[in-house]
Coordinates of C-alpha atoms in Angstrom, one line a residue:
X25 CA 44.5 38.1 8.4
X26 CA 48.2 37.8 7.8
X27 CA 49.7 35.8 4.9
X28 CA 51.7 32.8 5.7
X29 CA 55.2 32.4 5.0
X30 CA 55.9 31.2 1.5
X31 CA 55.1 26.8 1.3
X32 CA 52.9 27.0 4.8
X33 CA 49.3 27.1 4.5
X34 CA 47.3 28.8 7.2
X35 CA 45.7 27.0 10.3
X36 CA 42.1 26.3 9.3
X37 CA 40.8 28.3 12.5
X38 CA 42.2 31.5 10.8
X39 CA 40.6 30.9 7.7
X40 CA 36.8 31.0 7.0
X41 CA 34.9 28.9 9.5
X42 CA 33.8 25.4 8.9
X43 CA 30.3 25.0 6.6
X44 CA 27.8 23.6 8.4
X45 CA 26.6 19.9 7.2
X46 CA 23.4 20.1 5.5
X47 CA 20.5 18.3 7.4
X48 CA 20.2 14.7 6.4
X49 CA 17.0 13.5 4.7
X50 CA 14.2 11.9 6.6
X51 CA 14.0 8.3 6.0
X52 CA 11.1 6.1 6.1
X53 CA 11.0 2.5 6.9
X54 CA 8.1 2.1 4.4
X55 CA 10.6 3.1 1.3
X56 CA 13.8 1.4 2.7
X57 CA 14.7 -2.0 1.1
X58 CA 14.4 -4.8 3.9
X59 CA 12.6 -2.5 6.6
X60 CA 9.1 -2.0 4.7
X61 CA 6.3 -3.4 6.0
X62 CA 3.7 -5.5 4.3
X63 CA -0.2 -5.7 4.6
X64 CA -1.9 -9.2 5.7
X65 CA -5.5 -9.2 5.3
X66 CA -8.3 -10.8 7.1
X67 CA -11.6 -11.8 5.4
X68 CA -14.6 -12.3 7.7
X69 CA -16.3 -15.1 6.0
X70 CA -15.0 -17.7 3.5
X71 CA -16.7 -20.3 1.5
X72 CA -13.2 -22.8 1.7
X73 CA -11.9 -21.5 -1.0
X74 CA -10.6 -18.2 0.0
X75 CA -13.6 -16.2 -1.3
X76 CA -16.3 -14.1 0.8
X77 CA -19.9 -14.5 -0.3
X78 CA -21.7 -11.1 -1.0
X79 CA -25.0 -9.7 -2.0
X80 CA -23.8 -7.6 -5.2
X81 CA -27.2 -5.2 -4.6
X82 CA -26.2 -4.4 -1.2
X83 CA -22.5 -5.0 -0.8
X84 CA -21.7 -5.1 2.8
X85 CA -18.2 -6.7 4.0
X86 CA -15.1 -5.6 6.0
X87 CA -11.9 -7.0 5.9
X88 CA -9.0 -6.3 8.4
X89 CA -5.5 -5.1 6.9
X90 CA -2.4 -5.6 9.6
X91 CA 1.3 -4.2 8.8
X92 CA 3.3 -7.0 9.6
X93 CA 7.5 -6.5 9.6
X94 CA 7.5 -2.4 10.1
X95 CA 5.7 0.6 8.8
X96 CA 3.5 -0.1 5.7
X97 CA 2.1 2.5 3.2
X98 CA -0.7 0.5 1.5
X99 CA -3.9 1.2 -1.1
X100 CA -6.4 -0.7 -1.8
X101 CA -8.7 -0.9 -5.4
X102 CA -12.0 -3.2 -6.3
X103 CA -11.2 -5.2 -9.8
X104 CA -13.3 -7.4 -11.8
X105 CA -10.3 -10.1 -12.2
X106 CA -7.9 -11.9 -9.2
X107 CA -5.0 -9.6 -9.3
X108 CA -1.5 -12.0 -9.5
X109 CA 1.6 -10.2 -9.2
X110 CA 2.8 -7.3 -7.7
X111 CA 2.0 -3.7 -8.3
X112 CA 5.1 -3.4 -10.0
X113 CA 4.4 -6.6 -12.7
X114 CA 0.6 -5.6 -13.2
X115 CA -0.3 -2.0 -12.0
X116 CA -3.9 -1.5 -11.3
X117 CA -5.1 2.4 -11.3
X118 CA -8.8 3.2 -10.9
X119 CA -8.1 6.3 -13.5
X120 CA -6.6 3.9 -16.2
X121 CA -8.0 0.5 -15.8
X122 CA -11.3 -0.5 -17.4
X123 CA -11.3 -3.8 -14.9
X124 CA -12.2 -1.6 -11.9
X125 CA -15.1 -2.7 -10.3
X126 CA -16.8 0.8 -10.4
X127 CA -19.6 0.4 -8.0
X128 CA -17.7 -0.9 -5.5
X129 CA -16.6 1.6 -2.6
X130 CA -13.6 1.1 -0.2
X131 CA -13.5 3.5 2.8
X132 CA -10.3 4.0 3.3
X133 CA -9.2 3.3 -0.2
X134 CA -5.3 3.8 1.4
X135 CA -3.3 4.7 4.6
X136 CA -0.5 4.1 6.5
X137 CA 0.0 1.4 9.1
X138 CA 2.8 1.0 12.0
X139 CA 4.0 -2.5 12.3
X140 CA 1.2 -4.6 14.2
X141 CA -1.4 -1.8 13.9
X142 CA -4.7 -2.9 12.2
X143 CA -7.0 -1.2 10.0
X144 CA -10.7 -2.4 9.1
X145 CA -11.2 -2.0 5.3
X146 CA -15.0 -1.3 4.6
X147 CA -16.6 -2.8 1.3
X148 CA -19.4 -1.2 0.2
X149 CA -21.3 -0.1 -2.7
X150 CA -23.0 -2.8 -5.4
X151 CA -21.5 -4.6 -8.2
X152 CA -22.7 -5.7 -11.8
X153 CA -22.0 -9.5 -12.3
X154 CA -23.3 -9.9 -15.4
X155 CA -19.5 -10.0 -16.8
X156 CA -18.3 -12.6 -14.3
X157 CA -19.9 -13.2 -10.6
X158 CA -16.7 -12.1 -8.4
X159 CA -14.9 -9.3 -7.8
X160 CA -11.6 -8.8 -6.1
X161 CA -10.0 -6.0 -3.4
X162 CA -6.1 -5.7 -4.0
X163 CA -4.0 -4.6 -1.2
X164 CA -0.6 -3.0 -2.6
X165 CA 1.9 -2.3 0.0
X166 CA 5.7 -2.2 0.4
X167 CA 6.5 0.4 -2.5
X168 CA 4.9 -1.8 -4.6
X169 CA 6.4 -4.8 -4.1
X170 CA 3.7 -6.9 -2.4
X171 CA 0.1 -7.2 -3.4
X172 CA -2.2 -9.3 -1.1
X173 CA -6.0 -9.6 -2.4
X174 CA -9.3 -10.8 -1.5
X175 CA -12.0 -12.2 -3.4
X176 CA -15.8 -11.7 -3.4
X177 CA -18.7 -13.6 -5.1
X178 CA -22.1 -12.9 -5.2
X179 CA -25.0 -15.1 -4.4

């Protein structure tokens, strides 16, 4: 390539090729502020106070989760207290919390729902009511910014 006269720069087409732009990262709506979905739950049977009656020796209950306002990544945990606030305010972890309702199984315990999609959450197992007669299922979604919960009481 010839050197341009003093004081001039070579034309871009005569220099190295234009570098390619790196691919843009994929964006998921469940992590994008203002676009993330949330989960709403619908208990099947309640006692009028938002609690569902179950036999704690043989728990067999279902609740329906539905995504609203976009795609929602969610996880569910059974605990022996009424969860308040969001996951960020009050984290609940099956690995570290002494308040996990250990005999209660949630199937599935996590997932992703597209807007309007539903998922039945099966609640099975046993619960020892010696500490208190009720337990709660906490559903966290929208990257920890939203928490819904459903209560269950032994009869």
